[in-house]
CSV table of C-alpha atoms in Angstrom, one decimal:
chain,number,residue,atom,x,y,z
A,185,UNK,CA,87.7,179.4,104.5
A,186,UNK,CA,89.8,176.4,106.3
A,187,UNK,CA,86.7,173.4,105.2
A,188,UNK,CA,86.8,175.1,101.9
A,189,UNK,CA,90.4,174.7,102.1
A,190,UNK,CA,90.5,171.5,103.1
A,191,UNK,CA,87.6,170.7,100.7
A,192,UNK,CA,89.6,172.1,97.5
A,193,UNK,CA,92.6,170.3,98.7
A,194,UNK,CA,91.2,166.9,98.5
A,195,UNK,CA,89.6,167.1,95.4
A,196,UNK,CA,92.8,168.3,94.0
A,197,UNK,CA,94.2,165.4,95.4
A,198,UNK,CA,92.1,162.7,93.9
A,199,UNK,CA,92.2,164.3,90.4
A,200,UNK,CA,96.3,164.5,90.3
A,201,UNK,CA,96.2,161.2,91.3
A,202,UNK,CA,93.4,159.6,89.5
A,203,UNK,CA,91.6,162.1,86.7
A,204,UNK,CA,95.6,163.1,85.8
A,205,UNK,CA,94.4,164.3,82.0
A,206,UNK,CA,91.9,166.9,84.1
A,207,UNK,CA,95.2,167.9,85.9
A,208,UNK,CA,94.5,171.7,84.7
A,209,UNK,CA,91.3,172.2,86.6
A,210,UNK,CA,92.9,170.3,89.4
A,211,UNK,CA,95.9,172.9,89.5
A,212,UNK,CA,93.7,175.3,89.5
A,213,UNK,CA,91.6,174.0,92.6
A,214,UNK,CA,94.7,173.5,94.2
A,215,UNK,CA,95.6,177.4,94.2
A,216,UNK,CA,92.4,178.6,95.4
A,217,UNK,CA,92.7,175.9,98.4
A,218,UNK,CA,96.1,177.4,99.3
A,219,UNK,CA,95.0,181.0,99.2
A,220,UNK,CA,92.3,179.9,101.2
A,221,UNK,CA,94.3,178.1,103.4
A,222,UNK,CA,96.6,181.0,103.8
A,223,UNK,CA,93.9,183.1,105.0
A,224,UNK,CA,92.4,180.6,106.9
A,225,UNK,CA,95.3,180.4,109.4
A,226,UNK,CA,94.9,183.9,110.3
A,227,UNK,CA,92.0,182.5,112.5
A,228,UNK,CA,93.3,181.6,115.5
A,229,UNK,CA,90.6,179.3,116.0
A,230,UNK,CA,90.1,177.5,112.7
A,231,UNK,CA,94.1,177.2,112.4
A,232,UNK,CA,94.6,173.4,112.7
A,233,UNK,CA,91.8,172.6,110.1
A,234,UNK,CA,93.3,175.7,107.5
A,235,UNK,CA,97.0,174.2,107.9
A,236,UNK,CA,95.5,170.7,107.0
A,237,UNK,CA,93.1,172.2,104.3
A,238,UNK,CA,97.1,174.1,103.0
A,239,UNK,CA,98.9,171.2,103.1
A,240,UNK,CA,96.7,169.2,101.0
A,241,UNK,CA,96.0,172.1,98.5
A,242,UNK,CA,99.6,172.1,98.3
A,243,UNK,CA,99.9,168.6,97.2
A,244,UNK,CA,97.2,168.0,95.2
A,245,UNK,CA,98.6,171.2,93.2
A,246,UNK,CA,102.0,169.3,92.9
A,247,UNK,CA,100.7,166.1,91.9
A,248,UNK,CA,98.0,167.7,88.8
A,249,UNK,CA,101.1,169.6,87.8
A,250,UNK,CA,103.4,166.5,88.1
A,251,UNK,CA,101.3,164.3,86.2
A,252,UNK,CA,99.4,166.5,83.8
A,253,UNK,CA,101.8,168.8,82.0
A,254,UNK,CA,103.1,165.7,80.0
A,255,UNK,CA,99.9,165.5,78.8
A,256,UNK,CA,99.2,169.2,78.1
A,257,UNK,CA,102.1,169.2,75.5
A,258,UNK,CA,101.2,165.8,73.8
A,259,UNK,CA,97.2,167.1,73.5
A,260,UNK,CA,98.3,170.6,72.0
A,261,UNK,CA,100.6,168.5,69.5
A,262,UNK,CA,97.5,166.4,68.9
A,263,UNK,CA,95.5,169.3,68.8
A,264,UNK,CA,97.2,170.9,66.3
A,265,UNK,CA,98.0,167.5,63.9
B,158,UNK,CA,115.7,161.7,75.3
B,159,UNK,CA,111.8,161.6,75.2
B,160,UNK,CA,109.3,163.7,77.3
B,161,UNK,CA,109.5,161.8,80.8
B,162,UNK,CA,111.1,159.5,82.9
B,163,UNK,CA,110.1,156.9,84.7
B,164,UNK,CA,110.6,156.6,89.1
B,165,UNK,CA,108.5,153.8,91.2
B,166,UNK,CA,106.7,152.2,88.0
B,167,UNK,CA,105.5,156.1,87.6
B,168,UNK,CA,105.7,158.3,84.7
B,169,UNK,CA,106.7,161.3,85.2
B,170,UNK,CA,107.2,164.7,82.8
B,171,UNK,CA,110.1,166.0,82.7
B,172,UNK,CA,108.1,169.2,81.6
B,173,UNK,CA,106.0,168.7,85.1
B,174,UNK,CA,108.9,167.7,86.7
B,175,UNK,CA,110.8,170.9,86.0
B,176,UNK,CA,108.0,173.2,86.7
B,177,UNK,CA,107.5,171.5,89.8
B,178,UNK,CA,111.3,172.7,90.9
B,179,UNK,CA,111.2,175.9,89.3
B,180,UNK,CA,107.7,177.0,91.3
B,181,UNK,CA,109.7,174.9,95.0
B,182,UNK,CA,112.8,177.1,94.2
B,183,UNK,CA,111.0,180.3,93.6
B,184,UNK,CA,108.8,179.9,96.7
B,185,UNK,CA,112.0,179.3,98.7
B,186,UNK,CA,113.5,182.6,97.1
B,187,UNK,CA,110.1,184.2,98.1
B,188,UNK,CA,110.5,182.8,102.0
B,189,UNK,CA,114.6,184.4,101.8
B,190,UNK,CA,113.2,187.6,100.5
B,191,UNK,CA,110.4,187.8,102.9
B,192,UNK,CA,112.1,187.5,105.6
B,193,UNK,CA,115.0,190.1,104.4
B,194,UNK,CA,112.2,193.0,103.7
B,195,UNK,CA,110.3,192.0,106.8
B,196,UNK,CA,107.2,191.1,104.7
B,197,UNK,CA,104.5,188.4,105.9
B,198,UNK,CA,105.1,185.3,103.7
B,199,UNK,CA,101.2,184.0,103.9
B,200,UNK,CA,100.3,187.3,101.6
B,201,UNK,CA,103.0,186.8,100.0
B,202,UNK,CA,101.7,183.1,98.9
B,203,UNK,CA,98.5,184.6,98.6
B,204,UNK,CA,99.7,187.0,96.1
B,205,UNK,CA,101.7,184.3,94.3
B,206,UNK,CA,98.5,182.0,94.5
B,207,UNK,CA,96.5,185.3,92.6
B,208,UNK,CA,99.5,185.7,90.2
B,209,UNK,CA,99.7,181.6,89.4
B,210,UNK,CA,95.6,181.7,89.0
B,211,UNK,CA,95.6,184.7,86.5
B,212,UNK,CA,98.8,183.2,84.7
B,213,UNK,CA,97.1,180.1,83.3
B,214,UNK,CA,94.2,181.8,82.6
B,215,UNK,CA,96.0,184.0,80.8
B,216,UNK,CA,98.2,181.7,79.0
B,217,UNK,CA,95.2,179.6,78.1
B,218,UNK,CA,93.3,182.5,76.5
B,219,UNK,CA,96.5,183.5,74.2
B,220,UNK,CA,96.6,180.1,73.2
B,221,UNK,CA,93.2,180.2,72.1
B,222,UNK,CA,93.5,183.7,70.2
B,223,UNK,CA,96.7,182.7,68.5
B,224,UNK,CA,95.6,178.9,67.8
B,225,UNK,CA,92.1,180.2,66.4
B,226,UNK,CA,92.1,179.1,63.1
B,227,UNK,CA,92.7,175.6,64.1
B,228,UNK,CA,89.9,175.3,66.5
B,229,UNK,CA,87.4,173.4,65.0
B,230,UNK,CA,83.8,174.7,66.0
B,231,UNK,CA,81.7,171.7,65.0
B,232,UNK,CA,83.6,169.6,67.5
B,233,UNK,CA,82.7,172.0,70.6
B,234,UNK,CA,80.3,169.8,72.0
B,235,UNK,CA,82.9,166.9,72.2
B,236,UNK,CA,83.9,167.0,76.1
B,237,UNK,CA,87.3,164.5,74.4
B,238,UNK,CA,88.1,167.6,72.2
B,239,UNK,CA,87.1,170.2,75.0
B,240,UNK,CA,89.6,168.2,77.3
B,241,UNK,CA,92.2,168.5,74.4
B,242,UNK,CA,91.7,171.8,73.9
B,243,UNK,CA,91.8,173.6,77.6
B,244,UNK,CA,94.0,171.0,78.7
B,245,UNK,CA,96.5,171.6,75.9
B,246,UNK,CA,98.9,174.4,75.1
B,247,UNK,CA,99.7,177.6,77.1
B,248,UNK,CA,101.3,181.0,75.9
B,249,UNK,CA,104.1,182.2,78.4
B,250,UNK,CA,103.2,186.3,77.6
B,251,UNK,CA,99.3,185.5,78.1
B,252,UNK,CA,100.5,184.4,81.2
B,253,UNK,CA,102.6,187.2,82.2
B,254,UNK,CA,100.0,189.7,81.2
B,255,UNK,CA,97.1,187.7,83.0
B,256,UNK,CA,99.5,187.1,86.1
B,257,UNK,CA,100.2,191.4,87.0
B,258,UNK,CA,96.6,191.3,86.3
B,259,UNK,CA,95.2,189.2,88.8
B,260,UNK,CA,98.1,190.6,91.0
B,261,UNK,CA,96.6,193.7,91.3
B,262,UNK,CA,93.2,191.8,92.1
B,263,UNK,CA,94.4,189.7,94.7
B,264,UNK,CA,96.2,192.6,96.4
B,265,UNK,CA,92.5,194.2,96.6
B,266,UNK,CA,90.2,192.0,97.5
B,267,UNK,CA,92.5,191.2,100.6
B,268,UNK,CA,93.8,194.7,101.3
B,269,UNK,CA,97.5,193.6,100.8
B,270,UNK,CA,99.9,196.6,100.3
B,271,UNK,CA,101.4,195.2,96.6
B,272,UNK,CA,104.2,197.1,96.0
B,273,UNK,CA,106.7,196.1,98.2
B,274,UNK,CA,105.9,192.1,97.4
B,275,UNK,CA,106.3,193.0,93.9
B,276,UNK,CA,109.5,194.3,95.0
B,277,UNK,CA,110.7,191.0,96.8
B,278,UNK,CA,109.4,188.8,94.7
B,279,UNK,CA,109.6,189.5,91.5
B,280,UNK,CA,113.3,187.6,91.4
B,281,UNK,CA,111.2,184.1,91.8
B,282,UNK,CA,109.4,184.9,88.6
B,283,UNK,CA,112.7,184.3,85.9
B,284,UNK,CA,114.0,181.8,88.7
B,285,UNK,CA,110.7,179.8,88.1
B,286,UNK,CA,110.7,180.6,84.6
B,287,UNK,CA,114.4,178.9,83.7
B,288,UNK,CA,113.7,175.8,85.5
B,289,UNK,CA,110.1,175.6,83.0
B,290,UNK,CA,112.4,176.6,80.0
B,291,UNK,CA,114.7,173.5,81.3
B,292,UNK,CA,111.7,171.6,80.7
B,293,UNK,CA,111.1,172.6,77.1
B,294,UNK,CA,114.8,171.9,76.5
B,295,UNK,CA,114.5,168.1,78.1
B,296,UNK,CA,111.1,167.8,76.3
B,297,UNK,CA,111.9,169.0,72.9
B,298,UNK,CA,109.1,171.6,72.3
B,299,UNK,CA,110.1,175.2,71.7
B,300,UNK,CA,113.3,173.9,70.0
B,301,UNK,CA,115.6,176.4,68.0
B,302,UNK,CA,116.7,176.8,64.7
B,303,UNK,CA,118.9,174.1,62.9
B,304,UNK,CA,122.2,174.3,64.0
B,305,UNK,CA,125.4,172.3,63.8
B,306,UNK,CA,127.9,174.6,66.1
B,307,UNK,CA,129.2,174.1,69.2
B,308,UNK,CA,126.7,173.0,71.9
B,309,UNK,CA,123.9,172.0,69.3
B,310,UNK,CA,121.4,169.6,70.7
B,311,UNK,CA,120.2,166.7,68.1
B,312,UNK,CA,116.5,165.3,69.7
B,313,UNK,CA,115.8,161.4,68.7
B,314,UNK,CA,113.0,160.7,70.3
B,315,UNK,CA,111.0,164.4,71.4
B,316,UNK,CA,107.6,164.0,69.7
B,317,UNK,CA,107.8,167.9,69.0
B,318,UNK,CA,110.9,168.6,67.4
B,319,UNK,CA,112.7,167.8,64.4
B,320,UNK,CA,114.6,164.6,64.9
B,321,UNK,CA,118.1,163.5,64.0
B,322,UNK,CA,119.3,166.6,62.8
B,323,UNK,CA,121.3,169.4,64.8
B,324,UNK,CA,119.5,172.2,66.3
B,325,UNK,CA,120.3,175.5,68.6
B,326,UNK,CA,119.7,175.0,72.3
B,327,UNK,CA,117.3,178.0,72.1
B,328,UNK,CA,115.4,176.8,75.3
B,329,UNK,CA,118.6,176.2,77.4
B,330,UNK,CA,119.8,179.8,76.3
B,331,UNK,CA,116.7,181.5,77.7
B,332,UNK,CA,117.0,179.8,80.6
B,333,UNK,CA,120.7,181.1,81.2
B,334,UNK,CA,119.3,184.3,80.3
B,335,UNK,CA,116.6,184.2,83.3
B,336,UNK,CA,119.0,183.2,85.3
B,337,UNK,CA,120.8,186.1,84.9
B,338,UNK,CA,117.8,188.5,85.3
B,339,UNK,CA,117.4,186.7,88.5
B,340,UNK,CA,120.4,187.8,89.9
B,341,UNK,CA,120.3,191.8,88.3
B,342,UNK,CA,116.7,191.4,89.7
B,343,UNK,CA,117.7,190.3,93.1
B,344,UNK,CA,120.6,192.7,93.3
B,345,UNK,CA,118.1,195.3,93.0
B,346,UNK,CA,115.6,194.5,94.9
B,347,UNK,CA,118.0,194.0,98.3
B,348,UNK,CA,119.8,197.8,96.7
B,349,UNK,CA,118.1,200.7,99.3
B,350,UNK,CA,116.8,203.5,97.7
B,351,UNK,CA,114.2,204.1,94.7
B,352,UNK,CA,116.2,201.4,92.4
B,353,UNK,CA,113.9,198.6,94.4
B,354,UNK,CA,111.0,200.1,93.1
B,355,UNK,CA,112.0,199.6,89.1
B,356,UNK,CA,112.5,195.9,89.8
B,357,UNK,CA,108.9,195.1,87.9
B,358,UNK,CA,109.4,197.4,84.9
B,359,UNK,CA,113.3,196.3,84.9
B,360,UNK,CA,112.0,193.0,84.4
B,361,UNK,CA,109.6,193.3,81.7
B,362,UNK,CA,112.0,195.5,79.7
B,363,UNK,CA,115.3,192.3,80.1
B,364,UNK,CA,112.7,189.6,79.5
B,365,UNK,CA,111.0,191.7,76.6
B,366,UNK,CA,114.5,192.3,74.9
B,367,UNK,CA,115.6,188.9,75.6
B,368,UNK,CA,113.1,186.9,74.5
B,369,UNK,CA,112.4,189.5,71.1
B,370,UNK,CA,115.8,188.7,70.5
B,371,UNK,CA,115.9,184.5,71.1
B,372,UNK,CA,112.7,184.5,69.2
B,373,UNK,CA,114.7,184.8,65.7
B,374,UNK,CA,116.7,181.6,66.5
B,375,UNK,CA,113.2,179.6,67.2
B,376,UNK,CA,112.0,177.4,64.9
B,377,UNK,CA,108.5,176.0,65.7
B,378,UNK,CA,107.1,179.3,63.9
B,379,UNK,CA,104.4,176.5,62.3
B,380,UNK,CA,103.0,175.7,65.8
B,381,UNK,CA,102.5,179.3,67.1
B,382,UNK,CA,101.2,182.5,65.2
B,383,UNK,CA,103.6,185.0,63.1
B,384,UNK,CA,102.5,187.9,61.6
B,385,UNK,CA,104.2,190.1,58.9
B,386,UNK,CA,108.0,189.5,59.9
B,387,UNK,CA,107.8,189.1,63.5
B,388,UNK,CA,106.3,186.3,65.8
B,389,UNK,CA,103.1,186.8,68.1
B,390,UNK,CA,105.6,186.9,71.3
B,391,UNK,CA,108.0,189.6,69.3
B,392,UNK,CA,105.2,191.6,68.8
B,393,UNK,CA,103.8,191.2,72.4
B,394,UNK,CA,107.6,191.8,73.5
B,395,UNK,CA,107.9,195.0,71.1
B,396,UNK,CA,104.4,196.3,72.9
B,397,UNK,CA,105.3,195.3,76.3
B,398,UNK,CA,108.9,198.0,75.8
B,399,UNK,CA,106.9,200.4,74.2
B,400,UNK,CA,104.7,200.0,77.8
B,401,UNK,CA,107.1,199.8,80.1
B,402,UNK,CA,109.5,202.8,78.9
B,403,UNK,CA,106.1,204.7,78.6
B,404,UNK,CA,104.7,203.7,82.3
B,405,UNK,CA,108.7,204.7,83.8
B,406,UNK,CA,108.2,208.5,82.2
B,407,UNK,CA,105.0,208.7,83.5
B,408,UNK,CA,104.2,207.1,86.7
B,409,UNK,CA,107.6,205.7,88.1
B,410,UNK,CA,108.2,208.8,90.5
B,411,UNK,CA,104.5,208.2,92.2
B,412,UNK,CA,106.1,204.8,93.8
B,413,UNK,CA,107.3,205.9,97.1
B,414,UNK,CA,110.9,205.9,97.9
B,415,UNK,CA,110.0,204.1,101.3
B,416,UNK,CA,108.3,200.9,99.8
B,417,UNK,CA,107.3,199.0,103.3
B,418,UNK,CA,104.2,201.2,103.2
B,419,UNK,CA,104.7,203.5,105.7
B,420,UNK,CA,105.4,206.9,103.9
């Protein structure tokens, strides 16, 4: 759970900050790296690597949501124009 | 006022912006209540996580039903117009109903005891909820009804809503409104006794009457489905009472009275 975590976070990272139109599948990366992270730090073991694998789930949620609800209203204008 | 602002050369949402707030604040609500009803705040995020997951979902797939007729099938295999469409437009009620949904899943697939985080958190839900309505208001989408009385709010440069003319603050009145089911909310979920274990049902029945009742001073009726005299949301609202008042005779005296789980 903590790599996937971490894994999850990352990705969520790089698409809030550089794929920001794909910010909804980036948000919803971003939550399942948190709730993995959350249960990841109930491993006493695996507890650094699940706090870091949080963390970044945590802001690479932020950042899609930041950047990419702008765009969500603008394309369901469009979408509906 | 447009749709974003600008800090560091960045552009940023106010619609994003406010959401972003409204989800900090709620979580920080969530740690206070936690820690008052002695609850662990990881399954409480957990739960959140679940809820957050099954509300975009669920927002998404209203948004679909009630935008059907606009979808346009021939341009499916477009991944520009697939973007457009998922990435576009999201109902608040598909939400709510697609949130408790994936509430009850999260809570069993990791064995977390549900109630008594319902009971604790369901204050961040309207908390979260006015800041995202704040948004709206800054943003110009889900604008009221033209207007010209006190406290009207006249748009000049909001790519969704009329411009240059008058119109009521509908947005910044449901906002107030959430506000103020936060606090009834929060007063009764720190109250001992069984009134803690309404707080969910208490909630859907204030939101459900509020926003049937703010939906007649909307005015982007063109943008979202109405059928016969009421709105999709007033109908979803009218169905949502009808549940809730139903679900309190029937099942509200199986919650136990002593809602840490240990009865």
């Amino acid at each position: 759970m903590a790599v996937a975590s971490l894994v999850l976070g990352i990705i969520s990272i790089v698409i809030g900050l550089f794929v920001s139109a794909w910010g909804w599948a980036g948000a919803i990366i971003g939550i399942i790296g948190i709730i993995l992270g959350v249960q990841g730090r109930k491993d006493p073991e695996k507890k650094g690597l699940a706090t870091a694998g949080l963390v970044c789930s945590i802001i690479g949620t932020v950042l899609c949501v930041l950047f990419f609800l702008a765009c969500a209203a603008c394309l369901g204008t469009l979408a509906m124009a | 006022m447009g749709i974003d602002f600008n800090v560091l050369g960045r552009t940023i949402p106010y619609y994003g912006f406010f959401i972003v707030l409204g989800v900090g604040t709620g979580a920080a609500l969530g740690l206070l209540q936690c820690k008052k009803h002695e609850l662990s705040y990881g399954d409480f995020i957990t739960l959140a996580c679940f809820g957050a997951l099954g509300g975009i979902l669920g927002s998404k797939l209203l948004y679909l039903i009630v935008s059907f007729k606009d979808i346009e099938p021939e341009r499916l295999s477009d991944p520009a117009y697939l973007q457009m469409l998922f990435g576009g437009g999201f109902v608040f009620y598909g939400g709510l109903i697609g949130g408790i949904a994936a509430l009850f899943a999260g809570a069993h697939i990791f064995k977390i005891e549900l109630w008594p985080y319902v009971t604790a958190g369901i204050p961040c839900l309207p908390l979260a909820h006015a800041f995202g309505r704040m948004g709206c208001f800054m943003a110009g989408c889900c604008y009221g009804a033209p207007y010209s009385g006190p406290l009207c709010v006249t748009y000049t440069a909001s790519p969704f809503a009329p411009r240059n003319i008058g119109l009521f603050p509908v947005q910044a009145a449901e906002a107030l409104c959430d506000l103020v089911i936060t606090a009834v909310l929060l007063y009764c979920s720190n109250r001992p006794g069984r009134l803690r274990a309404h707080c969910l049902w208490l909630y859907v029945l204030l939101y459900a009457s509020v926003r049937f009742i703010l939906e007649f001073f909307r005015y982007d009726d063109n943008e979202r489905g109405v059928w016969l005299m009421f709105s999709t949301s007033q109908w979803i609202s009218l169905a949502m009472l009808l549940f809730s008042v139903i679900y309190y005779i029937l099942k509200i005296h199986k919650i136990p009275k002593d809602l840490t789980g240990n009865s």
